[in-house]
PDB file of C-alpha atoms in Angstrom:
ATOM      1  CA  MET A   1      27.093  -5.322  -2.178  1.00  0.00           C
ATOM      2  CA  VAL A   2      25.073  -8.381  -1.217  1.00  0.00           C
ATOM      3  CA  ALA A   3      22.079 -10.224  -2.658  1.00  0.00           C
ATOM      4  CA  ALA A   4      18.748  -9.236  -1.144  1.00  0.00           C
ATOM      5  CA  ARG A   5      17.069 -12.448  -2.335  1.00  0.00           C
ATOM      6  CA  ASP A   6      17.819 -15.866  -3.775  1.00  0.00           C
ATOM      7  CA  GLY A   7      17.956 -15.776  -7.560  1.00  0.00           C
ATOM      8  CA  VAL A   8      19.770 -16.446 -10.813  1.00  0.00           C
ATOM      9  CA  ILE A   9      21.652 -13.447 -12.193  1.00  0.00           C
ATOM     10  CA  VAL A  10      20.505 -12.342 -15.656  1.00  0.00           C
ATOM     11  CA  SER A  11      22.320  -9.011 -16.032  1.00  0.00           C
ATOM     12  CA  MET A  12      24.848  -6.941 -14.137  1.00  0.00           C
ATOM     13  CA  SER A  13      26.551  -3.580 -14.378  1.00  0.00           C
ATOM     14  CA  VAL A  14      29.384  -3.031 -11.897  1.00  0.00           C
ATOM     15  CA  LEU A  15      29.963   0.688 -11.342  1.00  0.00           C
ATOM     16  CA  GLY A  16      32.525   0.375  -8.571  1.00  0.00           C
ATOM     17  CA  GLY A  17      34.447  -2.343  -6.785  1.00  0.00           C
ATOM     18  CA  GLN A  18      35.256  -5.901  -7.847  1.00  0.00           C
ATOM     19  CA  SER A  19      32.614  -8.388  -9.000  1.00  0.00           C
ATOM     20  CA  LEU A  20      32.439 -11.760  -7.259  1.00  0.00           C
ATOM     21  CA  CYS A  21      29.627 -13.161  -9.416  1.00  0.00           C
ATOM     22  CA  GLN A  22      28.631 -13.523 -13.052  1.00  0.00           C
ATOM     23  CA  VAL A  23      25.568 -13.760 -15.288  1.00  0.00           C
ATOM     24  CA  GLY A  24      23.906 -17.163 -15.033  1.00  0.00           C
ATOM     25  CA  GLN A  25      25.106 -17.758 -11.486  1.00  0.00           C
ATOM     26  CA  ALA A  26      22.651 -18.757  -8.758  1.00  0.00           C
ATOM     27  CA  VAL A  27      23.109 -16.700  -5.593  1.00  0.00           C
ATOM     28  CA  ARG A  28      21.602 -16.832  -2.113  1.00  0.00           C
ATOM     29  CA  ALA A  29      20.230 -13.983  -0.018  1.00  0.00           C
ATOM     30  CA  GLY A  30      23.089 -12.308   1.862  1.00  0.00           C
ATOM     31  CA  GLU A  31      25.772 -13.569  -0.538  1.00  0.00           C
ATOM     32  CA  LEU A  32      28.512 -11.064  -1.398  1.00  0.00           C
ATOM     33  CA  LEU A  33      28.155  -9.953  -5.031  1.00  0.00           C
ATOM     34  CA  VAL A  34      30.542  -7.005  -5.345  1.00  0.00           C
ATOM     35  CA  THR A  35      33.297  -6.097  -2.909  1.00  0.00           C
ATOM     36  CA  GLY A  36      34.912  -2.745  -2.231  1.00  0.00           C
ATOM     37  CA  CYS A  37      38.274  -4.479  -1.687  1.00  0.00           C
ATOM     38  CA  VAL A  38      39.925  -4.486  -5.127  1.00  0.00           C
ATOM     39  CA  ASP A  39      43.062  -6.610  -5.507  1.00  0.00           C
ATOM     40  CA  LEU A  40      45.705  -4.888  -7.627  1.00  0.00           C
ATOM     41  CA  GLU A  41      49.163  -6.220  -8.544  1.00  0.00           C
ATOM     42  CA  THR A  42      50.999  -4.352  -5.804  1.00  0.00           C
ATOM     43  CA  HIS A  43      48.354  -3.609  -3.216  1.00  0.00           C
ATOM     44  CA  THR A  44      44.702  -3.823  -2.220  1.00  0.00           C
ATOM     45  CA  GLN A  45      42.568  -0.771  -2.964  1.00  0.00           C
ATOM     46  CA  PHE A  46      39.489   0.007  -0.905  1.00  0.00           C
ATOM     47  CA  THR A  47      36.684   1.690  -2.815  1.00  0.00           C
ATOM     48  CA  HIS A  48      32.932   2.166  -2.774  1.00  0.00           C
ATOM     49  CA  ALA A  49      31.207  -0.870  -4.264  1.00  0.00           C
ATOM     50  CA  ASP A  50      28.273  -0.059  -6.518  1.00  0.00           C
ATOM     51  CA  ALA A  51      26.365  -2.159  -9.032  1.00  0.00           C
ATOM     52  CA  GLU A  52      23.014  -2.865 -10.631  1.00  0.00           C
ATOM     53  CA  ILE A  53      22.470  -6.618 -10.649  1.00  0.00           C
ATOM     54  CA  TYR A  54      19.224  -8.157 -11.868  1.00  0.00           C
ATOM     55  CA  ALA A  55      18.185 -11.727 -11.178  1.00  0.00           C
ATOM     56  CA  MET A  56      15.315 -14.103 -11.780  1.00  0.00           C
ATOM     57  CA  THR A  57      13.599 -14.531  -8.427  1.00  0.00           C
ATOM     58  CA  GLN A  58      10.543 -16.214  -6.987  1.00  0.00           C
ATOM     59  CA  ARG A  59       8.240 -14.593  -4.482  1.00  0.00           C
ATOM     60  CA  THR A  60       5.379 -16.137  -2.518  1.00  0.00           C
ATOM     61  CA  LEU A  61       2.545 -14.306  -0.801  1.00  0.00           C
ATOM     62  CA  THR A  62      -0.577 -15.305   1.127  1.00  0.00           C
ATOM     63  CA  ALA A  63      -3.569 -12.965   1.358  1.00  0.00           C
ATOM     64  CA  VAL A  64      -7.172 -13.207   2.563  1.00  0.00           C
ATOM     65  CA  TYR A  65     -10.484 -11.522   1.693  1.00  0.00           C
ATOM     66  CA  PRO A  66     -13.748 -11.752   3.688  1.00  0.00           C
ATOM     67  CA  GLN A  67     -16.565 -13.844   2.227  1.00  0.00           C
ATOM     68  CA  THR A  68     -19.160 -11.401   3.574  1.00  0.00           C
ATOM     69  CA  ILE A  69     -19.082  -7.620   3.900  1.00  0.00           C
ATOM     70  CA  THR A  70     -21.369  -5.097   5.580  1.00  0.00           C
ATOM     71  CA  ARG A  71     -23.024  -2.593   3.267  1.00  0.00           C
ATOM     72  CA  LYS A  72     -25.584   0.177   3.644  1.00  0.00           C
ATOM     73  CA  ALA A  73     -29.157  -0.486   2.511  1.00  0.00           C
ATOM     74  CA  TYR A  74     -30.887   2.904   2.353  1.00  0.00           C
ATOM     75  CA  THR A  75     -34.532   3.024   3.427  1.00  0.00           C
ATOM     76  CA  GLY A  76     -35.359   5.759   0.916  1.00  0.00           C
ATOM     77  CA  GLN A  77     -36.389   8.162   3.683  1.00  0.00           C
ATOM     78  CA  VAL A  78     -34.883  11.662   3.735  1.00  0.00           C
ATOM     79  CA  ILE A  79     -35.070  13.718   6.938  1.00  0.00           C
ATOM     80  CA  ARG A  80     -34.077  17.370   7.262  1.00  0.00           C
ATOM     81  CA  ARG A  81     -33.457  19.336  10.425  1.00  0.00           C
ATOM     82  CA  TYR A  82     -33.201  23.118  10.505  1.00  0.00           C
ATOM     83  CA  SER A  83     -31.520  25.410  12.986  1.00  0.00           C
ATOM     84  CA  LEU A  84     -30.343  29.002  13.237  1.00  0.00           C
ATOM     85  CA  VAL A  85     -26.940  30.039  14.492  1.00  0.00           C
ATOM     86  CA  VAL A  86     -26.946  33.559  15.921  1.00  0.00           C
ATOM     87  CA  GLY A  87     -23.478  34.491  17.075  1.00  0.00           C
ATOM     88  CA  ARG A  88     -22.479  31.583  19.307  1.00  0.00           C
ATOM     89  CA  LYS A  89     -26.045  30.522  20.048  1.00  0.00           C
ATOM     90  CA  ARG A  90     -27.795  27.748  18.132  1.00  0.00           C
ATOM     91  CA  ILE A  91     -31.600  27.658  17.931  1.00  0.00           C
ATOM     92  CA  ASN A  92     -33.172  24.343  16.951  1.00  0.00           C
ATOM     93  CA  LEU A  93     -36.149  24.840  14.610  1.00  0.00           C
ATOM     94  CA  SER A  94     -37.071  21.172  14.138  1.00  0.00           C
ATOM     95  CA  GLY A  95     -37.467  19.873  17.671  1.00  0.00           C
ATOM     96  CA  ASN A  96     -36.208  16.470  18.739  1.00  0.00           C
ATOM     97  CA  SER A  97     -36.493  14.132  15.751  1.00  0.00           C
ATOM     98  CA  GLY A  98     -34.919  11.137  17.497  1.00  0.00           C
ATOM     99  CA  ILE A  99     -32.501  10.573  14.624  1.00  0.00           C
ATOM    100  CA  SER A 100     -29.483   8.414  15.382  1.00  0.00           C
ATOM    101  CA  ASP A 101     -26.361   9.567  13.557  1.00  0.00           C
ATOM    102  CA  ALA A 102     -25.010   6.021  13.832  1.00  0.00           C
ATOM    103  CA  SER A 103     -27.579   4.680  11.336  1.00  0.00           C
ATOM    104  CA  CYS A 104     -27.758   7.656   8.979  1.00  0.00           C
ATOM    105  CA  ASP A 105     -25.615   9.387   6.413  1.00  0.00           C
ATOM    106  CA  LYS A 106     -25.510  13.061   7.303  1.00  0.00           C
ATOM    107  CA  MET A 107     -24.908  16.113   5.114  1.00  0.00           C
ATOM    108  CA  THR A 108     -24.713  19.628   6.587  1.00  0.00           C
ATOM    109  CA  GLU A 109     -25.320  22.794   4.574  1.00  0.00           C
ATOM    110  CA  ARG A 110     -24.831  26.314   5.940  1.00  0.00           C
ATOM    111  CA  LYS A 111     -26.459  29.381   4.411  1.00  0.00           C
ATOM    112  CA  ALA A 112     -25.635  32.911   5.565  1.00  0.00           C
ATOM    113  CA  LEU A 113     -28.773  35.097   5.664  1.00  0.00           C
ATOM    114  CA  THR A 114     -28.712  38.449   3.887  1.00  0.00           C
ATOM    115  CA  LEU A 115     -31.089  41.369   3.542  1.00  0.00           C
ATOM    116  CA  PRO A 116     -32.179  42.839   0.212  1.00  0.00           C
ATOM    117  CA  GLY A 117     -29.273  44.841  -1.110  1.00  0.00           C
ATOM    118  CA  GLY A 118     -26.727  42.242  -0.039  1.00  0.00           C
ATOM    119  CA  PHE A 119     -26.420  43.246   3.627  1.00  0.00           C
ATOM    120  CA  SER A 120     -25.241  40.229   5.633  1.00  0.00           C
ATOM    121  CA  LEU A 121     -26.805  39.325   8.959  1.00  0.00           C
ATOM    122  CA  PRO A 122     -24.913  37.570  11.784  1.00  0.00           C
ATOM    123  CA  VAL A 123     -27.330  34.677  11.316  1.00  0.00           C
ATOM    124  CA  THR A 124     -26.683  31.340   9.601  1.00  0.00           C
ATOM    125  CA  LEU A 125     -29.317  28.808   8.577  1.00  0.00           C
ATOM    126  CA  VAL A 126     -28.064  25.253   9.094  1.00  0.00           C
ATOM    127  CA  VAL A 127     -29.760  22.449   7.150  1.00  0.00           C
ATOM    128  CA  GLU A 128     -28.890  18.884   8.168  1.00  0.00           C
ATOM    129  CA  THR A 129     -30.014  16.162   5.768  1.00  0.00           C
ATOM    130  CA  TYR A 130     -30.187  12.554   7.007  1.00  0.00           C
ATOM    131  CA  ARG A 131     -30.520   9.397   4.919  1.00  0.00           C
ATOM    132  CA  PRO A 132     -31.333   6.430   7.188  1.00  0.00           C
ATOM    133  CA  TYR A 133     -29.935   3.023   6.291  1.00  0.00           C
ATOM    134  CA  GLU A 134     -29.700  -0.493   7.625  1.00  0.00           C
ATOM    135  CA  ALA A 135     -26.448  -2.428   7.828  1.00  0.00           C
ATOM    136  CA  VAL A 136     -26.835  -5.718   5.966  1.00  0.00           C
ATOM    137  CA  GLN A 137     -24.439  -8.596   5.404  1.00  0.00           C
ATOM    138  CA  THR A 138     -23.735  -9.317   1.738  1.00  0.00           C
ATOM    139  CA  GLN A 139     -21.990 -12.319   0.233  1.00  0.00           C
ATOM    140  CA  VAL A 140     -18.910 -11.355  -1.776  1.00  0.00           C
ATOM    141  CA  PRO A 141     -18.823 -12.933  -5.266  1.00  0.00           C
ATOM    142  CA  GLN A 142     -15.904 -15.311  -5.634  1.00  0.00           C
ATOM    143  CA  ALA A 143     -14.691 -13.627  -8.829  1.00  0.00           C
ATOM    144  CA  GLN A 144     -14.650 -10.227  -7.115  1.00  0.00           C
ATOM    145  CA  ALA A 145     -12.613 -11.548  -4.197  1.00  0.00           C
ATOM    146  CA  GLN A 146     -10.126 -13.319  -6.446  1.00  0.00           C
ATOM    147  CA  ALA A 147      -9.617 -10.212  -8.590  1.00  0.00           C
ATOM    148  CA  ALA A 148      -9.049  -8.075  -5.481  1.00  0.00           C
ATOM    149  CA  LEU A 149      -6.564 -10.579  -4.052  1.00  0.00           C
ATOM    150  CA  CYS A 150      -4.590 -10.749  -7.302  1.00  0.00           C
ATOM    151  CA  GLU A 151      -4.461  -6.961  -7.564  1.00  0.00           C
ATOM    152  CA  TYR A 152      -3.266  -6.694  -3.960  1.00  0.00           C
ATOM    153  CA  ALA A 153      -0.568  -9.322  -4.549  1.00  0.00           C
ATOM    154  CA  GLN A 154       0.761  -7.511  -7.613  1.00  0.00           C
ATOM    155  CA  ARG A 155       0.916  -4.164  -5.781  1.00  0.00           C
ATOM    156  CA  SER A 156       2.598  -5.759  -2.777  1.00  0.00           C
ATOM    157  CA  VAL A 157       5.255  -7.605  -4.785  1.00  0.00           C
ATOM    158  CA  LEU A 158       6.084  -4.633  -7.024  1.00  0.00           C
ATOM    159  CA  GLY A 159       6.098  -2.270  -4.050  1.00  0.00           C
ATOM    160  CA  ASP A 160       8.727  -4.414  -2.326  1.00  0.00           C
ATOM    161  CA  MET A 161      11.137  -4.139  -5.273  1.00  0.00           C
ATOM    162  CA  ILE A 162      13.649  -1.367  -5.857  1.00  0.00           C
ATOM    163  CA  ALA A 163      13.250  -2.038  -9.579  1.00  0.00           C
ATOM    164  CA  GLY A 164      11.893  -4.943 -11.546  1.00  0.00           C
ATOM    165  CA  LYS A 165       8.793  -6.615 -12.925  1.00  0.00           C
ATOM    166  CA  ILE A 166       6.550  -9.643 -12.535  1.00  0.00           C
ATOM    167  CA  LEU A 167       7.029 -12.132 -15.372  1.00  0.00           C
ATOM    168  CA  GLY A 168       4.333 -14.598 -14.348  1.00  0.00           C
ATOM    169  CA  GLN A 169       2.095 -15.520 -11.459  1.00  0.00           C
ATOM    170  CA  GLU A 170       0.360 -18.679 -10.248  1.00  0.00           C
ATOM    171  CA  PRO A 171      -2.467 -18.088  -7.746  1.00  0.00           C
ATOM    172  CA  ALA A 172      -4.033 -20.914  -5.743  1.00  0.00           C
ATOM    173  CA  PHE A 173      -7.417 -20.123  -4.168  1.00  0.00           C
ATOM    174  CA  ARG A 174      -9.257 -21.784  -1.296  1.00  0.00           C
ATOM    175  CA  GLU A 175     -12.039 -21.003   1.178  1.00  0.00           C
ATOM    176  CA  ALA A 176     -11.843 -21.498   4.940  1.00  0.00           C
ATOM    177  CA  SER A 177     -13.107 -19.889   8.161  1.00  0.00           C
ATOM    178  CA  GLY A 178     -15.345 -17.411   6.334  1.00  0.00           C
ATOM    179  CA  LEU A 179     -12.465 -16.147   4.191  1.00  0.00           C
ATOM    180  CA  PHE A 180     -11.206 -16.419   0.637  1.00  0.00           C
ATOM    181  CA  TRP A 181      -7.534 -17.414   0.754  1.00  0.00           C
ATOM    182  CA  MET A 182      -4.962 -16.957  -1.982  1.00  0.00           C
ATOM    183  CA  ASP A 183      -1.437 -18.360  -2.110  1.00  0.00           C
ATOM    184  CA  MET A 184       0.404 -16.571  -4.903  1.00  0.00           C
ATOM    185  CA  THR A 185       3.733 -17.549  -6.460  1.00  0.00           C
ATOM    186  CA  CYS A 186       5.320 -14.900  -8.674  1.00  0.00           C
ATOM    187  CA  ALA A 187       8.225 -15.306 -11.084  1.00  0.00           C
ATOM    188  CA  CYS A 188      10.075 -11.986 -11.123  1.00  0.00           C
ATOM    189  CA  GLN A 189      13.058 -10.208 -12.589  1.00  0.00           C
ATOM    190  CA  GLU A 190      14.376  -7.656 -10.129  1.00  0.00           C
ATOM    191  CA  MET A 191      17.377  -5.730  -8.904  1.00  0.00           C
ATOM    192  CA  ILE A 192      18.816  -7.714  -5.982  1.00  0.00           C
ATOM    193  CA  ALA A 193      22.061  -5.865  -5.148  1.00  0.00           C
ATOM    194  CA  ARG A 194      22.001  -3.976  -1.841  1.00  0.00           C
ATOM    195  CA  GLN A 195      24.647  -1.913  -0.073  1.00  0.00           C
ATOM    196  CA  ARG A 196      26.148  -3.361   3.104  1.00  0.00           C
ATOM    197  CA  PRO A 197      28.833  -1.700   5.263  1.00  0.00           C
ATOM    198  CA  ALA A 198      31.966  -3.852   5.568  1.00  0.00           C
ATOM    199  CA  GLU A 199      34.174  -3.601   8.657  1.00  0.00           C
ATOM    200  CA  LEU A 200      37.854  -3.586   7.721  1.00  0.00           C
ATOM    201  CA  PHE A 201      39.608  -2.501  10.871  1.00  0.00           C
ATOM    202  CA  GLU A 202      38.351  -1.444  14.239  1.00  0.00           C
ATOM    203  CA  GLY A 203      36.708   1.937  13.857  1.00  0.00           C
ATOM    204  CA  GLU A 204      36.907   1.882  10.030  1.00  0.00           C
ATOM    205  CA  ASP A 205      34.528   0.656   7.376  1.00  0.00           C
ATOM    206  CA  THR A 206      33.762   0.839   3.683  1.00  0.00           C
ATOM    207  CA  ASN A 207      30.844  -0.474   1.580  1.00  0.00           C
ATOM    208  CA  ASP A 208      30.467  -3.895  -0.049  1.00  0.00           C
TER     209      ASP A 208
END
């Protein structure tokens, strides 16, 4: 088993194999922590190395957030278009309204027509409701951007761990090129041991 990241070991539980490290030791990414080659008095035994090793680590992350976003400013107008669907034929009851779907929110409602007594007809009334809007550029508040960047950084760091937690974080914010920038440094405690196949002889392997 090898170290996935640089860190200082704070706890370890070796479940199989022979430990090559100890609590308090600083290790580098890729360093062998537990080997499947166990030295006994009379021979060497090959076994499956397995361990849970936690270390203090440091992670850095850079993220950006736009200073302006596009939002919808509704005009307050509501437009409805009606049509009938008879079988596979559609009959427009509202004429050509010149509505552009690209600048409207659209909601479609379908109502099956029935006769008194509950007899259904093969006719459906379609009501399309449009709410026109204009796309406007809005300045993003700095506090909102910083909160979003911090939340993203926490999710990203935790999502990259097999197990662990963030002990502290130091964000540094700046603005450039129409963006909010954040450079985050996180102090973490996480499980760093990872399995790695070890080649012993040609055509044979075990796990470190």
